[in-house]
Short mmCIF file of C-alpha atoms in Angstrom, two decimals:
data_model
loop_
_atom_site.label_atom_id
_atom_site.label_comp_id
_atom_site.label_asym_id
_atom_site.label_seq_id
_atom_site.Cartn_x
_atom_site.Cartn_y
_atom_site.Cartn_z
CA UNK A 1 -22.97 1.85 -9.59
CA UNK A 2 -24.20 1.64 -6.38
CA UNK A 3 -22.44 0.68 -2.74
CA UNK A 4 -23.17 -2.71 -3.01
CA UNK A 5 -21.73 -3.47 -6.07
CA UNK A 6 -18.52 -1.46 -5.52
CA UNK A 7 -18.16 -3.30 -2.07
CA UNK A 8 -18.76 -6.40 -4.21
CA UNK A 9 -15.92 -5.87 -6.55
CA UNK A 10 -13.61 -4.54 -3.41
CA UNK A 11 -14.10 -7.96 -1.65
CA UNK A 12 -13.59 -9.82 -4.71
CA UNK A 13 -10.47 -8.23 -5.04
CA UNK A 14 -9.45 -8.84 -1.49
CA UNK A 15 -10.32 -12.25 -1.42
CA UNK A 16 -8.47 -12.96 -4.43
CA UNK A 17 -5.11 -10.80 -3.81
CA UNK A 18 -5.24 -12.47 0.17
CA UNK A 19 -5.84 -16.34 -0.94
CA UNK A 20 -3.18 -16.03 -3.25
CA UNK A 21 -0.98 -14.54 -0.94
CA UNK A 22 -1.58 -16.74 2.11
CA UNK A 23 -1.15 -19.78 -0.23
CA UNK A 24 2.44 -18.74 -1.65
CA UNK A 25 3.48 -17.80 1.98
CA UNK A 26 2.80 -21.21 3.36
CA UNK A 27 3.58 -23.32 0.45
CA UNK A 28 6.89 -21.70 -1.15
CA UNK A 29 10.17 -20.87 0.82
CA UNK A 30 11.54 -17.36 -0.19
CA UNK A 31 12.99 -17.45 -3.43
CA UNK A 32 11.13 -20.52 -4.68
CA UNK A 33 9.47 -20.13 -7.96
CA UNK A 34 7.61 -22.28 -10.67
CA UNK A 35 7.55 -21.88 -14.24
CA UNK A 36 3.99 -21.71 -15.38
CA UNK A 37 5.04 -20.62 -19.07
CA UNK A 38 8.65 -19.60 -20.40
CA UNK A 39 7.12 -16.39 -20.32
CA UNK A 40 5.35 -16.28 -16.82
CA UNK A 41 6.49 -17.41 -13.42
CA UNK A 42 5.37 -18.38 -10.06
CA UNK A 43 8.56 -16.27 -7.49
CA UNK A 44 7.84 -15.77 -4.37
CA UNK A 45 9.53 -12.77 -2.89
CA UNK A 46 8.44 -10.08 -0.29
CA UNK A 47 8.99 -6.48 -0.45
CA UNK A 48 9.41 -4.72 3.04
CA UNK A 49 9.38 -0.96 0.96
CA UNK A 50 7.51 0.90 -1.71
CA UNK A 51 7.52 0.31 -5.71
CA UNK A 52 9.91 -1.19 -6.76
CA UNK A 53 11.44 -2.17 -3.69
CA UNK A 54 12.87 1.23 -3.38
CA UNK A 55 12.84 2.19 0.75
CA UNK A 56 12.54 5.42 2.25
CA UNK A 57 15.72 4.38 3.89
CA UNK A 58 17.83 4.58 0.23
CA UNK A 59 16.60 8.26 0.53
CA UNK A 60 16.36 9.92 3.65
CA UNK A 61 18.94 9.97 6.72
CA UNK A 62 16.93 7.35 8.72
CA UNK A 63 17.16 4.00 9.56
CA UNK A 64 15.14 1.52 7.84
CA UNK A 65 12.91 0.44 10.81
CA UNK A 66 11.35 3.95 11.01
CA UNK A 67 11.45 4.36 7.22
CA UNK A 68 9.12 1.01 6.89
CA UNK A 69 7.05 2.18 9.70
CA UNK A 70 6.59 5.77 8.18
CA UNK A 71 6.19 3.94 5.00
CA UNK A 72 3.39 2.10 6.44
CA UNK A 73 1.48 5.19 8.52
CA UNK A 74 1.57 6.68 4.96
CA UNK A 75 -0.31 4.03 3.23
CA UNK A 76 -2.61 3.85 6.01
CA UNK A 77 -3.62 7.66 5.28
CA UNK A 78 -3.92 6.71 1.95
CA UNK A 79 -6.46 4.23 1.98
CA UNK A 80 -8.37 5.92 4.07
CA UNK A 81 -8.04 8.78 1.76
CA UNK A 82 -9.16 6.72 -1.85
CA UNK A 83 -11.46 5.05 1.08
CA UNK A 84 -13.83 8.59 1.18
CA UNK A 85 -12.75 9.43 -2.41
CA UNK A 86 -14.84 6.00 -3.27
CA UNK A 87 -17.97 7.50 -0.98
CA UNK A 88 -17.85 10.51 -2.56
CA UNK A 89 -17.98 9.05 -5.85
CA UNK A 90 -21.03 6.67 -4.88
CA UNK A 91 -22.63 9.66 -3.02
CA UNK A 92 -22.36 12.14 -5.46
CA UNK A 93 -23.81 9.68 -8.75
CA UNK A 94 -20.71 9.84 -10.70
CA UNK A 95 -19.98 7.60 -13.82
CA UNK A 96 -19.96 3.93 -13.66
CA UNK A 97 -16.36 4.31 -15.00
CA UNK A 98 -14.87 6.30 -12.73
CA UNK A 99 -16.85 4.18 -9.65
CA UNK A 100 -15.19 1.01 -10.56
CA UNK A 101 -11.41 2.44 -11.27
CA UNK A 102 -11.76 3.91 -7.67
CA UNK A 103 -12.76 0.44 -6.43
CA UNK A 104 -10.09 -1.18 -7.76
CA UNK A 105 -7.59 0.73 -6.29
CA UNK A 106 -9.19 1.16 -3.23
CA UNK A 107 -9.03 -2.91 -2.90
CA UNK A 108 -5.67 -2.90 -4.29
CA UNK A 109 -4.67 -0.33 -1.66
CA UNK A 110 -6.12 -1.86 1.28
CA UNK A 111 -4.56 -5.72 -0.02
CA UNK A 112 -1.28 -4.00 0.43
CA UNK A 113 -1.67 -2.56 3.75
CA UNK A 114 -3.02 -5.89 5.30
CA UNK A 115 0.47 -7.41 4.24
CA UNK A 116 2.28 -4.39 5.56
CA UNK A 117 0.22 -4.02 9.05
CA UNK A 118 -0.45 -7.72 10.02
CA UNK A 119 1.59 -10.25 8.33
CA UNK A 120 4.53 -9.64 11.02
CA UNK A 121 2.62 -10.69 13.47
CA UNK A 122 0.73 -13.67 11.48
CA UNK A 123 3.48 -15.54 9.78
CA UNK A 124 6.76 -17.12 10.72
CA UNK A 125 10.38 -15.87 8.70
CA UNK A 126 10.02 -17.45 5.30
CA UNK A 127 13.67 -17.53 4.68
CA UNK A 128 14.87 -21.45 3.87
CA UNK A 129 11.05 -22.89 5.77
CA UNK A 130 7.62 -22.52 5.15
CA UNK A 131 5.47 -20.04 7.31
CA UNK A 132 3.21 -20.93 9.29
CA UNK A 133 0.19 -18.85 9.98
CA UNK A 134 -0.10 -17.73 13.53
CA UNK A 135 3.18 -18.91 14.91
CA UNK A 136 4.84 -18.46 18.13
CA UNK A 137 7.65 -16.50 16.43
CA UNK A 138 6.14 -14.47 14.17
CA UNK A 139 9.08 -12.57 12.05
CA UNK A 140 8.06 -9.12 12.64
CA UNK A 141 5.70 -6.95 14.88
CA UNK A 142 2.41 -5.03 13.68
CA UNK A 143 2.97 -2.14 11.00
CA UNK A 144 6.06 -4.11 10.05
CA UNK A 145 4.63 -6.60 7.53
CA UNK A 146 6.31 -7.33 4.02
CA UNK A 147 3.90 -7.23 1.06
CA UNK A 148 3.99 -10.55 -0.33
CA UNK A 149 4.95 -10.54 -4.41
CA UNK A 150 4.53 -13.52 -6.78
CA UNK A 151 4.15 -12.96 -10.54
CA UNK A 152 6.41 -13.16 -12.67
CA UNK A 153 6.57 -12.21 -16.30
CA UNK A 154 10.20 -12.70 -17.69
CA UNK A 155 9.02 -12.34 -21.38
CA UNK A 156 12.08 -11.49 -22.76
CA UNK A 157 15.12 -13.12 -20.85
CA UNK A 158 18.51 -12.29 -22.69
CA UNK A 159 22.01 -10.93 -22.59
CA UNK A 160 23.36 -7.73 -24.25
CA UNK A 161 25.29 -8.64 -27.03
CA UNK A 162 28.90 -8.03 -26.64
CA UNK A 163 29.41 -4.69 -29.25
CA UNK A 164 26.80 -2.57 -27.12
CA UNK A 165 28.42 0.14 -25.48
CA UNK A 166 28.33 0.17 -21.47
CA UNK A 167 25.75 -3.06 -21.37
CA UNK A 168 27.50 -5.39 -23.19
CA UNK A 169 27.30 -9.28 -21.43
CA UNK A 170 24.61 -7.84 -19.44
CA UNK A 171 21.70 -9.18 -18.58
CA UNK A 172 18.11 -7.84 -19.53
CA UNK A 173 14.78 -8.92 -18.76
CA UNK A 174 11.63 -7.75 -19.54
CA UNK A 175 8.95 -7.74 -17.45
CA UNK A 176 11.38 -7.93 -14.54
CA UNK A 177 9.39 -6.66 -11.47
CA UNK A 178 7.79 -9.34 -9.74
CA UNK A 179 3.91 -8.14 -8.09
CA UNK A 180 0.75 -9.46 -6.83
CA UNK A 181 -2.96 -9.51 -7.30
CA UNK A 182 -3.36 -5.72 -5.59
CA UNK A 183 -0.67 -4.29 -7.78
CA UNK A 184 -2.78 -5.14 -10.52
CA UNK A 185 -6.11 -4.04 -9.03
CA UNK A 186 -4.55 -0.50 -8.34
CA UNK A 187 -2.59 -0.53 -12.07
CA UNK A 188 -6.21 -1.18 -13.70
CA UNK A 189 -7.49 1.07 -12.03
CA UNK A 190 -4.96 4.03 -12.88
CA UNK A 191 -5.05 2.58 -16.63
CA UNK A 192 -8.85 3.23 -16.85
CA UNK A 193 -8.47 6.52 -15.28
CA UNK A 194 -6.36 7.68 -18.01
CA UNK A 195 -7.19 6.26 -21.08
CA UNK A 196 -11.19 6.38 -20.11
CA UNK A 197 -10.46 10.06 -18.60
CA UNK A 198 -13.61 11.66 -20.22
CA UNK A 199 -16.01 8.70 -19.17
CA UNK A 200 -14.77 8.48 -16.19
CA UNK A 201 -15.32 12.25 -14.95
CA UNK A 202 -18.40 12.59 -16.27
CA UNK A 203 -21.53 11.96 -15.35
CA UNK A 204 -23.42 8.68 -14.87
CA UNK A 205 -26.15 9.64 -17.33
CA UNK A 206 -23.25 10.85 -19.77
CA UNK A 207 -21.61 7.42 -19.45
CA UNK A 208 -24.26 5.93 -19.99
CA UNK A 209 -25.68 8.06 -23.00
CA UNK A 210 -21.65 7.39 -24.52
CA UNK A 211 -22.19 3.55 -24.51
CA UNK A 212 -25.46 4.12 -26.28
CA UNK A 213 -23.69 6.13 -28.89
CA UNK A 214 -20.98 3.20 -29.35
CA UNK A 215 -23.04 0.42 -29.60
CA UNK A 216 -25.53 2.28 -31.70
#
């Protein structure tokens, strides 16, 4: 796969993951969601930490500010970082697999960081009103963007029955995290890395010469 094509699939990627974003932002007030299927959900939420919501904060004596800005320095390195491990890929011929699994985190990568670098400084607060792009009172500053999240896949949405030990008349969902267009470019990506591990690191020729061999 050459640069074209991967730069293809990276803007694909980007233009999906930021439409969809920019849409929910300006059309759905924080907490506002939309059943699509019992099983699937429009909720818009934003996430001003890591995975999970988890903040560097939670874990380290200092205050969340700097823990969102260090946060967002990090992922900064980091694309750049799957940024040249994508050139080096192109540059040095590898496999077709391993080429497009880069891409796709590379594009899910770089979705999030546009969220966490810019959107302060785009958007207006969400909280009980609709943003507005390019407001007068944006609701943050640069590097301190929230990553907007939106889908939703409460498959299983139940409480513990009563007799269970410690989680009785709990609640439990699953899928419960809510996550966007990016997270799934960069989980597709990982997923091909490791259960296509031996296509992926080899060779373009020997990817090739292994699709041969399937479809033969």
């Amino acid at each position: 796969m050459n640069l074209k094509k991967s730069l293809l699939i990276i803007i694909a990627v980007l233009l999906i993951d930021q439409l969809s974003k920019i849409y929910i932002k300006t059309h759905f007030v924080l907490g506002d969601s939309v059943e699509v299927f019992s099983w699937f959900k429009i909720l818009f939420i934003e996430n001003s930490g890591a995975a999970w919501g988890a903040k560097l904060s939670d874990f380290l004596p200092i205050s969340e500010p700097t823990g969102k800005l260090v946060l967002t320095v990090f992922r900064l390195f980091a694309v750049a970082g799957i940024g040249y491990w994508l050139y080096d890929t192109i540059q040095k011929k590898s496999s077709k697999t391993l080429i497009l699994a880069v891409c796709l985190i590379f594009a899910g990568a770089l979705g999030n960081i546009i969220d966490s670098v810019v959107y302060g400084v785009v958007f207006s607060d969400s909280y009980q009103q609709l943003a507005t792009a390019f407001s007068d009172e944006p609701y943050g500053s640069l590097f301190y963007g929230k990553v907007v999240d939106m889908l939703y896949f409460p498959m299983v949405d139940t409480t513990w029955p009563d007799w269970v030990p410690y989680f009785g008349g709990a609640t439990f969902r699953f899928f419960e995290p809510v996550f966007n267009i990016a997270d799934m470019a960069i989980s597709t990506g990982v997923g091909v890395l490791l259960v296509f591990n031996k296509r992926a690191f080899g060779k373009e020729g020997e990817d090739e010469e292994t699709t041969v061999e399937e479809t033969a």
